[in-house]
Amino acid sequence: MIPTKLKLSNFTSYGENPPELDFTKFKLAAISGLNGAGKSSLLDAITWCVWGTSRAGDSADSLIHLGKDSMQVEFSFKLDTHTYTVKRKRSKKGGGSTSLELWSNSHNLTEGTIKTTQEKIIQTLHLTFETFTNSSYLRQGHADEFTTKGPTDRKRILADILGLDHYDKLEEKAKEKAKESQTKLQLLDYQLLEIEAELSQKEEREKSLFLKETEAKKVEAELLEVERLIKTIQEEHQTIYSTVKSFAEKRIQIEKVKKELEDTNLQISLKEKAKQEFQDVLEQKQVIETNYQKLQRLEQEKSELEIKRSSLLKVRDELAAVQKILISREEKRQITIKNLEIEIKKLETENEQLQNQNNHLKSHKNTCPTCNQTIGKDRNEQISSKNKASIDKNELRITELQEKSQKYQSVVLPEQIQASDLEKQVKILDNQTKHYPQIKDQIFQLDKYQNLYIKLQQAEIGVKTHQEAILDLKRIYDSKDQHLKDGQKELEGLEGLENKLKEVQKKLFSKEAVKMELSRKALELSSIVGEAKQLVSQSEQLEKLASQKQADKHNLQKEKEIFEELSLAFGKKGIQAMIIEAAIPEIEEETNQLLGRLTEDRMKVTLQTQREAKTKIAGGEKGIVETLDIIISDEMGERAYELYSGGEAFRVNFAIRLAISKLLTHRAGAKLQFLVIDEGFGSQDTPGRAKLVEAIDTIKDDFEKILVITHIEELKEEFPVRIEVSKNSMGSTFELIGI
């Protein structure tokens, strides 16, 4: 991983729009500035963006700039020939939310969830946060992170750096394969037990097959004999049945003849009855003809009266319509006359009142007749003249209204004349049609002679025709009666044949039942024999299968042993231990070269991978324990890590971490090529700091990017490029110096 660009917003002490950090402009640079200015925050931004954690741990909300609701970091880096960009955002709104994106140039590699995207980033880098912070990132206050860990954790971190997790996966796969083989072996053992249990019944199955085959042959012989008897009985049954069937058909014919005789007898009876009816009609010939002629006259008279009755109804309808109009007009005339009388009465009353006023004025000349106030002579005369003029006018109007009323009372309406004429017509027509009911009643009484007259016309021919028909029917009856007697004589032997047929059928049913039972038994035995044969055949197949299963078991056993050996080989104590053993001398040599420069060859580190166990094993000897101990010595000999000064301990940690970082740069897949040293120089004196800078300069060609974080003024001048970090009221910012 080679950093190329860092963009951040509202991250820790950095505000909305700080500058973009372009890593392509330098190879080695110092990040300098006052304490609290935000130097280490730049590295926190990288680790939070890539792995989701920082010095503050996994708590992202504490990293958001004071007073802001959200932050984001965008970090780009090169890996092999590809450029990747990671974008991570965090918002405190709505309970908090995080987003994470992974891009390769313009290709979006983001997965469906943050967890799967994070796993993809780690797989791409082949690097976890713990491996990074224990190798290439010497964090402030954590330079001894690798040194102070236990031997087991050291070996685990070293295994991650060396990419040995691949062997862990191979070990797991080998264990799974061994487990699968064991499962298959257990299944084979169970199958072999089942096969052995089945094969133990082989002899008994062969014996059972022989017995069932013998019984089946016996039943088949019995079945053949029964089928032969049934065939003989069926032939006898068919012969008798054919004879009975022909008799049955004869019986049907006889019954049909009986029915025909009954029908013929009925026809004779009906013909004789019809003949007698015609004779009865002939005896009434004179009466029928007389009454029929009378009926014809009455029908003619009725038709004429019905024409007049139709006219009567029409005139009555016209009269009713005229009377309706007349009533309506009369009502209107009476209303008009009434209104005229009311108006006349009103005018007469008004004149009477006016005359009373004038009479009052004559007797009381100084008093008003309406308001009783005092008036003069002129006013008196004025009122009298006015009242007299109104009286004269009203009198003229009364005369006009009286004349008009008399005119309305004396006028004759045209509908009155029309109604009078129609009433006369109704009276005449009523008189002309008054005997219509009597004629109608007479016709009703004579109506039967209409049909009798028709029968009379048919009677003479009918009597002769019916007589001939009766004679023909009697001849047919005699012929059929003789045919019936002949047929009944033929049926006398039918009852005996029917009884014999029943006996043969009973015998046949009995044999059919025996055949059915034998067939069922034969089918059942056939199925049992088939199953027995299948079981015997199955036993032979099982013997072959058992032999094959034994061979499979032998192969699976060998396969299981191979996978168990591979599991041990890929495990921590196998190939991984060998690789670590091979890498330890390289780390140790690189550490001591750097430590020699830093201490003028006074101090030395030994990495011990095995030591004698504290407890004895079987046989009284102490065993060997796998470990990864760090043994430090100087001119005074070996001493515990805690007994060295802070400056000496930092040099040891620095040398070990640089050696591990160099190892990581050559590791297949990861190729980190990025070294970060956060502070740590404060524990060194001036010559010690100079030697650290010299050591960094020595290894700079082993890394593509090296960042050194320091607040020591005289130290930052030792670096050609500086990232100068400062802080103001808007937040932290930085500037590249020396480019």
XYZ file of C-alpha atoms in Angstrom:
739
model
C 0.000 0.000 0.000
C 1.466 3.353 -1.132
C -0.591 6.445 -0.046
C -1.395 8.940 -2.819
C -4.085 11.305 -1.479
C -5.944 12.189 1.750
C -9.069 14.369 1.914
C -10.943 14.974 5.178
C -13.814 17.123 6.435
C -14.879 17.817 10.047
C -12.501 15.122 11.306
C -11.348 15.753 14.917
C -9.679 19.200 14.996
C -9.977 19.704 11.207
C -12.897 21.789 9.964
C -15.066 21.802 6.837
C -12.488 22.353 4.063
C -8.874 21.680 5.120
C -6.204 21.266 2.389
C -5.856 17.970 0.504
C -2.690 16.018 1.406
C -0.890 14.877 -1.779
C 1.570 12.056 -0.931
C 2.909 11.898 -4.494
C 4.974 15.087 -3.855
C 7.358 13.483 -1.364
C 8.991 10.196 -0.305
C 10.121 11.100 3.236
C 8.444 13.849 5.247
C 8.105 15.053 8.820
C 4.712 16.089 10.221
C 5.528 18.885 12.655
C 3.632 21.329 14.816
C 2.736 22.192 18.393
C 1.215 19.641 20.725
C -2.539 19.348 20.075
C -2.301 20.991 16.650
C -3.610 17.834 14.908
C -0.489 16.008 13.695
C -1.538 12.489 14.748
C -5.110 13.173 13.545
C -3.873 12.870 9.950
C -2.819 9.252 10.669
C -6.034 8.650 12.645
C -7.960 9.772 9.570
C -6.144 7.130 7.455
C -6.726 4.257 9.924
C -10.376 5.255 10.539
C -11.052 5.514 6.794
C -9.386 2.159 5.930
C -10.159 0.024 9.021
C -12.875 1.983 10.883
C -10.736 2.461 14.030
C -8.176 4.917 15.431
C -6.472 5.906 18.673
C -9.991 6.582 20.004
C -10.926 2.962 19.313
C -14.152 2.097 17.484
C -16.088 5.144 18.762
C -16.536 7.225 15.608
C -18.815 9.932 17.061
C -15.975 11.206 19.296
C -13.947 11.948 16.137
C -16.527 14.368 14.657
C -15.439 18.033 14.780
C -16.904 19.957 17.715
C -20.284 21.496 16.815
C -20.747 19.401 13.646
C -23.151 16.507 12.940
C -21.089 14.550 10.407
C -17.579 13.899 9.073
C -15.987 12.142 6.085
C -12.555 10.950 4.974
C -11.385 9.921 1.501
C -8.066 8.056 1.236
C -6.421 6.896 -2.027
C -3.494 4.490 -2.367
C -1.667 2.393 -4.921
C -1.345 -1.365 -4.668
C 0.650 -3.133 -7.390
C -0.611 -1.501 -10.625
C -4.024 -0.420 -9.279
C -5.186 2.757 -7.557
C -7.855 2.342 -4.858
C -9.983 4.909 -3.023
C -11.775 4.325 0.286
C -14.571 6.733 1.321
C -16.030 6.583 4.831
C -18.706 8.892 6.265
C -20.309 9.178 9.701
C -23.418 11.143 10.766
C -24.881 11.554 14.253
C -28.357 12.412 12.920
C -31.255 10.043 13.513
C -29.417 7.795 15.959
C -26.224 7.717 13.888
C -25.314 6.188 10.509
C -22.118 5.184 8.667
C -21.373 4.635 4.979
C -18.340 2.955 3.398
C -17.300 2.802 -0.273
C -14.423 1.109 -2.116
C -13.423 2.212 -5.612
C -10.750 1.082 -8.077
C -10.321 4.050 -10.404
C -13.915 4.468 -11.764
C -15.073 0.945 -10.793
C -17.295 0.710 -7.708
C -16.232 -2.315 -5.611
C -18.582 -1.543 -2.708
C -20.450 -4.557 -1.289
C -24.020 -4.672 0.033
C -23.114 -4.031 3.688
C -20.392 -2.125 5.583
C -19.158 -5.399 7.114
C -18.646 -7.139 3.742
C -17.063 -3.997 2.235
C -14.651 -3.816 5.211
C -13.714 -7.473 4.710
C -13.060 -6.770 1.020
C -10.707 -3.872 1.920
C -8.732 -6.107 4.329
C -8.599 -8.902 1.718
C -7.354 -6.419 -0.894
C -4.607 -5.091 1.433
C -3.871 -8.483 3.050
C -3.485 -6.376 6.188
C -5.468 -5.928 9.424
C -5.325 -2.867 11.682
C -3.512 -4.861 14.376
C -0.832 -6.044 11.939
C -0.369 -2.469 10.656
C -0.034 -0.970 14.150
C 2.361 -3.725 15.263
C 4.664 -3.342 12.275
C 4.674 -0.216 10.130
C 2.821 2.252 12.385
C 4.760 3.226 15.499
C 1.929 5.045 17.264
C 2.521 7.704 19.885
C 2.914 5.943 23.258
C 2.703 2.499 21.590
C 6.209 2.013 20.186
C 6.623 -1.022 22.453
C 3.340 -2.607 21.329
C 5.057 -5.620 19.729
C 7.804 -5.951 22.375
C 5.447 -5.989 25.380
C 3.023 -8.507 23.918
C 3.171 -12.146 25.011
C 5.037 -14.760 22.916
C 1.764 -16.189 21.532
C 0.529 -12.767 20.344
C 3.953 -11.997 18.852
C 3.927 -15.227 16.855
C 0.349 -14.533 15.710
C 1.253 -11.007 14.532
C 4.386 -12.315 12.848
C 2.281 -15.003 11.151
C -0.087 -12.267 9.842
C 2.859 -10.251 8.538
C 4.251 -13.314 6.777
C 0.819 -14.068 5.279
C 0.536 -17.412 7.033
C -3.266 -17.142 7.328
C -3.305 -18.995 3.992
C -1.913 -22.024 5.805
C -4.574 -21.602 8.511
C -7.187 -21.891 5.761
C -5.402 -24.923 4.301
C -5.260 -26.455 7.789
C -8.989 -25.829 8.244
C -9.742 -27.368 4.829
C -7.558 -30.387 5.633
C -9.416 -30.809 8.961
C -12.761 -30.530 7.151
C -11.658 -33.138 4.611
C -10.436 -35.439 7.398
C -13.761 -34.929 9.188
C -15.655 -35.685 5.951
C -13.594 -38.859 5.519
C -14.347 -39.853 9.128
C -18.071 -39.242 8.573
C -17.968 -41.346 5.407
C -16.087 -44.095 7.302
C -18.736 -44.117 10.029
C -21.449 -44.313 7.370
C -19.580 -47.185 5.661
C -19.270 -49.070 8.975
C -23.001 -48.666 9.542
C -23.751 -49.804 5.970
C -21.454 -52.846 6.353
C -23.250 -53.812 9.582
C -26.588 -53.585 7.760
C -25.229 -55.674 4.865
C -23.907 -58.351 7.277
C -27.312 -58.452 9.010
C -29.005 -58.914 5.633
C -26.534 -61.624 4.493
C -27.141 -63.617 7.691
C -30.652 -64.361 6.352
C -29.506 -65.671 2.929
C -29.905 -69.437 3.694
C -33.328 -68.948 5.284
C -34.460 -66.895 2.251
C -33.380 -69.642 -0.203
C -35.305 -72.281 1.802
C -38.401 -70.036 1.926
C -38.153 -69.527 -1.863
C -38.185 -73.320 -2.491
C -41.263 -73.886 -0.264
C -43.231 -71.025 -1.812
C -42.413 -72.140 -5.380
C -43.663 -75.709 -4.547
C -46.892 -74.344 -3.061
C -47.379 -72.024 -6.053
C -47.093 -74.945 -8.538
C -49.727 -76.936 -6.578
C -52.161 -73.987 -6.599
C -51.610 -73.463 -10.352
C -52.512 -77.156 -11.013
C -55.714 -76.834 -8.930
C -56.569 -73.632 -10.785
C -56.215 -75.350 -14.203
C -58.582 -78.189 -13.102
C -61.203 -75.708 -11.834
C -60.979 -73.701 -15.089
C -61.608 -76.959 -17.073
C -64.751 -77.731 -14.988
C -65.975 -74.154 -15.341
C -65.640 -74.367 -19.130
C -67.800 -77.571 -19.203
C -70.459 -75.996 -16.968
C -70.445 -72.792 -19.071
C -71.148 -74.811 -22.249
C -74.129 -76.566 -20.554
C -75.329 -73.193 -19.194
C -75.136 -71.588 -22.644
C -77.248 -74.349 -24.226
C -80.014 -74.112 -21.590
C -79.828 -70.319 -21.534
C -80.361 -70.085 -25.321
C -83.492 -72.267 -25.071
C -84.840 -70.274 -22.091
C -84.083 -67.030 -23.933
C -86.122 -68.158 -26.983
C -89.004 -69.105 -24.640
C -88.689 -65.744 -22.924
C -89.031 -64.003 -26.269
C -92.133 -66.141 -26.983
C -93.571 -65.095 -23.599
C -93.013 -61.417 -24.506
C -94.848 -61.976 -27.794
C -97.773 -63.652 -25.938
C -98.007 -60.722 -23.513
C -97.984 -58.389 -26.488
C -100.864 -60.378 -28.089
C -102.834 -60.182 -24.823
C -102.422 -56.415 -24.832
C -103.467 -56.228 -28.468
C -106.626 -58.296 -27.646
C -107.493 -55.874 -24.855
C -106.979 -52.914 -27.210
C -109.098 -54.539 -29.950
C -111.898 -55.316 -27.488
C -111.812 -51.694 -26.311
C -112.023 -50.432 -29.924
C -115.069 -52.658 -30.561
C -116.750 -51.245 -27.446
C -115.995 -47.653 -28.516
C -117.263 -48.247 -32.047
C -120.532 -49.738 -30.742
C -121.003 -46.801 -28.404
C -120.432 -44.311 -31.259
C -122.858 -46.267 -33.475
C -125.556 -46.080 -30.744
C -125.004 -42.307 -30.388
C -125.622 -41.828 -34.113
C -128.831 -43.946 -33.882
C -130.078 -41.835 -30.957
C -129.530 -38.671 -33.016
C -131.512 -40.096 -36.000
C -134.480 -40.757 -33.711
C -134.596 -36.961 -32.820
C -134.325 -35.759 -36.427
C -137.642 -33.712 -36.523
C -136.988 -31.913 -33.220
C -133.374 -31.144 -34.091
C -134.191 -29.650 -37.509
C -137.063 -27.454 -36.110
C -134.999 -26.070 -33.234
C -131.942 -25.578 -35.478
C -133.970 -23.352 -37.864
C -135.340 -21.376 -34.898
C -131.777 -20.943 -33.607
C -130.672 -19.555 -36.994
C -133.468 -16.907 -36.954
C -132.608 -15.854 -33.417
C -128.908 -15.596 -34.306
C -129.820 -13.270 -37.224
C -132.001 -11.093 -34.945
C -129.255 -11.018 -32.306
C -126.724 -9.783 -34.893
C -129.016 -6.915 -35.905
C -129.633 -5.931 -32.246
C -125.916 -6.020 -31.496
C -125.354 -3.424 -34.267
C -127.960 -1.160 -32.600
C -126.484 -1.811 -29.147
C -123.093 -0.766 -30.506
C -124.662 2.511 -31.768
C -126.339 2.970 -28.350
C -122.990 2.652 -26.562
C -121.387 5.118 -28.968
C -124.208 7.715 -28.454
C -124.010 7.280 -24.669
C -120.241 7.927 -24.779
C -120.869 11.087 -26.865
C -123.615 12.214 -24.401
C -121.290 11.678 -21.441
C -118.562 13.762 -23.132
C -121.021 16.630 -23.918
C -122.462 16.531 -20.389
C -118.953 16.764 -18.975
C -118.283 19.895 -21.076
C -121.716 21.320 -20.159
C -121.107 20.843 -16.428
C -117.733 22.567 -16.706
C -119.217 25.542 -18.611
C -122.211 25.794 -16.249
C -119.855 25.932 -13.273
C -117.908 28.758 -14.924
C -121.231 30.679 -15.725
C -122.441 30.364 -12.121
C -119.089 31.579 -10.818
C -119.239 34.594 -13.169
C -122.841 35.427 -12.101
C -121.846 35.079 -8.448
C -118.871 37.424 -8.931
C -121.180 40.009 -10.659
C -123.705 39.844 -7.756
C -120.860 40.332 -5.228
C -119.582 43.394 -7.129
C -123.175 44.823 -7.353
C -123.651 44.263 -3.595
C -120.345 45.976 -2.896
C -121.335 49.045 -4.970
C -124.808 49.235 -3.302
C -123.169 49.128 0.153
C -120.743 51.872 -0.850
C -123.649 54.081 -2.133
C -125.557 53.527 1.110
C -122.526 54.698 3.118
C -122.071 57.770 0.896
C -125.772 58.652 1.224
C -125.558 58.352 5.019
C -122.617 60.779 4.987
C -124.612 63.316 2.919
C -127.601 62.960 5.287
C -125.220 63.645 8.195
C -123.853 66.752 6.460
C -127.399 68.113 5.984
C -128.205 67.702 9.685
C -124.735 68.520 11.061
C -123.295 71.063 8.636
C -120.230 71.963 10.758
C -119.063 68.369 11.581
C -117.043 66.001 9.372
C -118.937 62.675 8.921
C -115.760 60.596 9.018
C -113.554 62.187 11.696
C -116.160 64.292 13.622
C -113.916 67.399 13.334
C -115.354 70.855 12.745
C -115.580 71.896 9.079
C -116.797 74.968 7.178
C -119.613 75.427 4.665
C -117.319 75.092 1.650
C -115.841 71.853 2.919
C -119.348 70.540 3.629
C -120.515 71.276 0.092
C -117.283 69.843 -1.362
C -117.770 66.513 0.453
C -121.489 66.372 -0.474
C -120.728 67.018 -4.155
C -117.993 64.413 -4.226
C -120.184 61.776 -2.531
C -123.124 62.494 -4.955
C -120.770 62.095 -7.955
C -119.541 58.740 -6.606
C -123.164 57.601 -6.006
C -124.174 58.471 -9.579
C -121.132 56.686 -10.987
C -121.807 53.561 -8.889
C -125.493 53.535 -9.957
C -124.440 53.463 -13.616
C -121.999 50.611 -12.885
C -124.671 48.665 -10.960
C -127.046 48.946 -13.932
C -124.335 47.602 -16.298
C -123.543 44.684 -14.007
C -127.238 43.755 -13.522
C -127.762 43.685 -17.299
C -124.664 41.524 -17.729
C -125.855 39.127 -14.975
C -129.315 38.778 -16.595
C -127.618 38.073 -19.945
C -125.476 35.272 -18.389
C -128.581 33.801 -16.703
C -130.714 33.787 -19.855
C -128.128 32.561 -22.381
C -128.598 28.959 -23.738
C -125.344 26.935 -24.229
C -124.891 25.059 -27.539
C -123.949 21.893 -25.577
C -127.456 21.937 -24.012
C -129.052 21.528 -27.447
C -126.525 18.808 -28.416
C -127.128 16.957 -25.132
C -130.888 17.101 -25.631
C -130.580 15.567 -29.125
C -128.308 12.782 -27.862
C -130.684 11.985 -24.990
C -133.502 11.504 -27.531
C -131.325 9.132 -29.571
C -130.442 7.118 -26.430
C -134.130 6.790 -25.547
C -135.030 5.525 -29.035
C -132.142 2.968 -29.143
C -132.934 1.781 -25.584
C -136.501 1.069 -26.670
C -135.370 -0.763 -29.828
C -132.901 -3.118 -28.002
C -134.823 -3.793 -24.774
C -135.720 -7.409 -25.789
C -131.994 -8.322 -26.505
C -131.547 -10.285 -23.191
C -134.587 -12.483 -23.931
C -133.211 -13.356 -27.378
C -129.823 -14.098 -25.935
C -131.384 -16.394 -23.326
C -133.333 -18.283 -26.018
C -130.158 -18.774 -28.086
C -128.415 -20.189 -24.993
C -131.210 -22.718 -24.497
C -131.122 -23.787 -28.169
C -127.306 -23.807 -28.533
C -127.027 -27.628 -28.115
C -128.961 -28.137 -31.384
C -125.979 -26.635 -33.274
C -123.869 -29.770 -32.568
C -126.852 -32.102 -32.786
C -127.626 -30.817 -36.281
C -123.992 -31.515 -37.337
C -124.230 -35.047 -35.870
C -127.539 -35.545 -37.604
C -125.870 -34.874 -40.952
C -123.150 -37.468 -40.095
C -125.432 -40.037 -38.454
C -126.716 -42.021 -41.492
C -123.226 -42.548 -42.958
C -121.713 -42.998 -39.469
C -123.954 -45.859 -38.442
C -123.038 -47.845 -41.554
C -119.283 -47.080 -41.244
C -119.122 -48.061 -37.562
C -121.015 -51.301 -38.248
C -118.425 -52.327 -40.842
C -115.527 -51.389 -38.535
C -117.016 -53.457 -35.688
C -117.177 -56.557 -37.906
C -113.514 -56.098 -39.000
C -112.326 -55.702 -35.372
C -114.157 -58.867 -34.308
C -112.431 -60.873 -37.049
C -109.001 -59.512 -35.905
C -109.856 -60.341 -32.299
C -110.678 -63.973 -33.125
C -107.386 -64.390 -35.064
C -105.249 -63.010 -32.241
C -107.088 -65.023 -29.618
C -106.231 -68.247 -31.492
C -102.565 -67.133 -31.766
C -102.505 -66.541 -28.000
C -103.806 -70.037 -27.218
C -101.172 -71.632 -29.499
C -98.333 -69.657 -27.821
C -99.466 -70.552 -24.279
C -99.410 -74.238 -25.197
C -95.755 -73.901 -26.367
C -94.688 -72.338 -23.003
C -95.747 -75.333 -20.879
C -92.077 -76.712 -20.691
C -90.471 -73.348 -19.825
C -90.710 -73.646 -16.021
C -88.686 -76.898 -15.945
C -85.930 -75.361 -18.081
C -85.756 -72.268 -15.868
C -85.289 -74.390 -12.731
C -82.532 -76.401 -14.429
C -80.841 -73.132 -15.532
C -80.860 -71.895 -11.931
C -79.164 -75.114 -10.731
C -76.443 -74.830 -13.428
C -75.913 -71.113 -12.558
C -75.556 -71.982 -8.863
C -73.000 -74.669 -9.715
C -71.154 -72.228 -12.006
C -71.066 -69.499 -9.318
C -69.650 -72.002 -6.837
C -66.818 -72.979 -9.190
C -66.177 -69.324 -10.103
C -65.773 -68.539 -6.383
C -63.265 -71.414 -6.066
C -61.424 -70.101 -9.146
C -61.341 -66.566 -7.734
C -59.920 -67.788 -4.426
C -57.297 -69.946 -6.216
C -56.419 -67.010 -8.520
C -56.033 -64.697 -5.518
C -53.867 -67.283 -3.791
C -51.807 -67.861 -6.966
C -51.290 -64.090 -7.389
C -50.326 -63.756 -3.732
C -47.871 -66.675 -4.009
C -46.456 -65.212 -7.242
C -45.807 -61.931 -5.429
C -44.259 -63.789 -2.453
C -42.090 -65.914 -4.791
C -41.041 -62.725 -6.630
C -40.108 -61.045 -3.351
C -38.242 -64.184 -2.204
C -36.327 -64.306 -5.509
C -35.553 -60.601 -5.155
C -34.282 -61.153 -1.592
C -32.079 -64.064 -2.744
C -30.800 -61.957 -5.659
C -30.327 -59.042 -3.269
C -28.189 -61.232 -0.993
C -25.928 -62.048 -3.947
C -25.689 -58.343 -4.829
C -25.015 -57.483 -1.171
C -22.037 -59.853 -1.141
C -20.562 -57.927 -4.068
C -21.508 -54.605 -2.432
C -19.885 -55.638 0.865
C -16.634 -56.387 -0.989
C -16.795 -52.942 -2.685
C -17.597 -51.181 0.626
C -14.576 -52.835 2.272
C -12.366 -51.499 -0.544
C -13.930 -48.031 -0.153
C -13.327 -48.170 3.605
C -9.653 -48.995 3.069
C -9.288 -46.042 0.616
C -11.125 -43.642 2.943
C -8.946 -44.675 5.870
C -5.821 -43.859 3.839
C -7.409 -40.564 2.688
C -8.289 -39.593 6.278
C -4.693 -40.276 7.410
C -3.349 -38.102 4.563
C -5.604 -35.165 5.483
C -4.744 -35.500 9.182
C -1.038 -35.348 8.258
C -1.731 -32.294 6.045
C -3.646 -30.638 8.914
C -0.593 -31.046 11.165
C 1.742 -29.866 8.395
C -0.292 -26.675 7.706
C -0.820 -25.964 11.453
C 0.997 -23.612 13.802
C 3.580 -26.278 14.631
C 4.146 -27.336 11.031
C 4.979 -25.279 7.959
C 4.019 -22.046 9.764
C 6.546 -22.712 12.513
C 9.180 -23.512 9.875
C 8.474 -20.266 7.969
C 8.597 -18.240 11.178
C 11.823 -20.051 12.111
C 13.232 -19.079 8.704
C 12.074 -15.433 9.077
C 13.367 -14.970 12.646
C 17.082 -14.825 11.646
C 16.253 -12.178 9.003
C 14.321 -10.062 11.550
C 17.002 -10.595 14.176
C 19.815 -9.647 11.760
C 17.986 -6.525 10.518
C 17.122 -5.518 14.095
C 20.716 -5.829 15.288
C 22.074 -3.907 12.271
C 19.753 -0.965 13.081
C 20.295 -1.296 16.834
C 24.063 -1.371 16.276
C 23.883 1.989 14.458
C 21.648 3.444 17.158
C 23.804 2.257 20.136
C 27.293 2.075 18.596
C 27.074 -1.719 18.776
C 26.474 -1.682 22.531
C 23.096 -3.449 22.467
C 21.934 -6.639 20.835
C 18.622 -8.494 20.479
C 18.163 -12.261 20.329
C 14.801 -13.784 19.196
C 14.368 -17.168 20.864
C 11.736 -19.530 19.345
C 12.187 -22.457 21.745
C 12.960 -22.840 25.417
C 13.061 -25.555 28.016
C 9.698 -26.284 29.698
C 9.367 -25.575 33.417
C 7.721 -28.978 34.078
C 9.118 -32.411 33.330
C 7.583 -34.803 30.831
C 7.429 -38.621 30.983
C 10.925 -40.063 31.550
C 11.970 -37.291 33.952
C 13.265 -34.919 31.246
C 12.048 -31.397 30.592
C 10.401 -30.842 27.233
C 10.831 -28.061 24.684
C 8.192 -25.256 24.452
C 7.472 -23.225 21.273
C 7.791 -19.484 22.066
C 8.939 -16.128 20.690
C 10.945 -14.455 23.451
C 12.907 -11.197 22.988
C 16.260 -11.303 24.826
C 18.102 -7.947 25.117
C 21.770 -7.608 26.094
C 24.440 -4.871 26.268
C 28.027 -4.663 27.456
C 26.798 -5.545 30.955
C 25.081 -8.744 29.767
C 21.404 -9.792 29.483
C 18.847 -7.766 31.426
C 15.053 -7.649 31.593
C 13.350 -5.190 29.181
C 11.967 -3.149 32.094
C 15.504 -2.454 33.431
C 16.575 -0.469 30.382
C 16.098 3.318 30.233
C 13.255 4.850 28.181
C 15.658 5.926 25.427
C 17.308 2.488 25.264
C 13.925 0.713 25.255
C 12.686 2.994 22.423
C 15.790 2.186 20.336
C 15.180 -1.547 20.822
C 11.465 -1.172 19.920
C 12.336 1.099 17.001
C 14.865 -1.382 15.602
C 12.510 -4.370 15.973
C 9.557 -2.522 14.447
C 11.642 -1.257 11.501
C 12.934 -4.781 10.895
C 9.337 -6.124 10.926
C 8.207 -3.266 8.656
C 10.963 -4.106 6.150
C 9.822 -7.727 6.265
C 6.262 -6.560 5.524
C 7.414 -4.585 2.446
C 8.685 -7.827 0.858
C 5.708 -9.933 1.850
C 3.740 -11.381 -1.078
C 0.284 -9.839 -1.419
C 0.618 -7.019 1.136
C 3.655 -4.963 0.046
C 2.810 -2.215 2.530
C 5.780 0.044 1.619
C 4.476 2.666 4.085
C 6.181 3.513 7.407
C 4.787 5.856 10.096
C 6.735 6.961 13.212
C 4.547 8.987 15.587
C 6.761 10.902 18.150
C 9.029 8.779 20.380
C 12.032 11.061 19.844
C 11.434 12.872 23.128
C 13.014 10.033 25.078
C 16.294 10.416 23.144
C 19.173 12.749 23.779
C 20.566 14.814 20.921
C 23.063 12.129 19.718
C 20.327 9.500 20.029
C 17.919 11.565 17.926
C 20.607 12.072 15.301
C 21.205 8.350 15.133
C 17.452 7.706 14.762
C 17.293 10.159 11.869
C 20.363 8.527 10.375
C 18.735 5.094 10.695
C 15.552 6.362 9.039
C 17.589 7.811 6.207
C 19.369 4.443 5.820
C 16.105 2.508 5.331
C 14.237 5.098 3.268
C 14.900 3.207 0.047
C 13.121 0.177 1.501
C 9.817 2.142 1.723
C 7.893 4.197 -0.823
C 6.541 6.570 1.850
C 7.846 7.411 5.326
C 6.101 9.845 7.702
C 7.740 11.013 10.936
C 5.555 12.917 13.410
C 7.431 15.232 15.805
C 7.007 18.491 17.683
C 10.758 18.939 18.335
C 11.904 22.005 16.386
C 15.560 21.037 15.872
C 14.534 17.563 14.688
C 12.075 18.648 11.977
C 14.867 20.573 10.239
C 16.602 17.252 9.562
C 13.886 16.332 7.039
C 13.842 17.783 3.481
C 10.008 17.956 3.322
C 7.721 18.970 6.173
C 3.984 18.931 6.658
C 3.613 21.921 8.981
C 0.397 21.578 11.060
C -1.147 24.583 12.803
C -4.426 25.358 14.551
C -6.626 28.460 14.650
C -10.224 29.357 15.574
C -11.528 27.572 12.436
C -9.666 24.365 13.298
C -6.480 22.587 12.211
C -4.761 23.038 8.842
C -1.375 22.155 7.297
C 1.117 23.292 4.679
C 3.713 21.373 2.639
C 7.163 22.960 3.020
C 10.317 22.059 1.070
C 8.689 20.927 -2.156
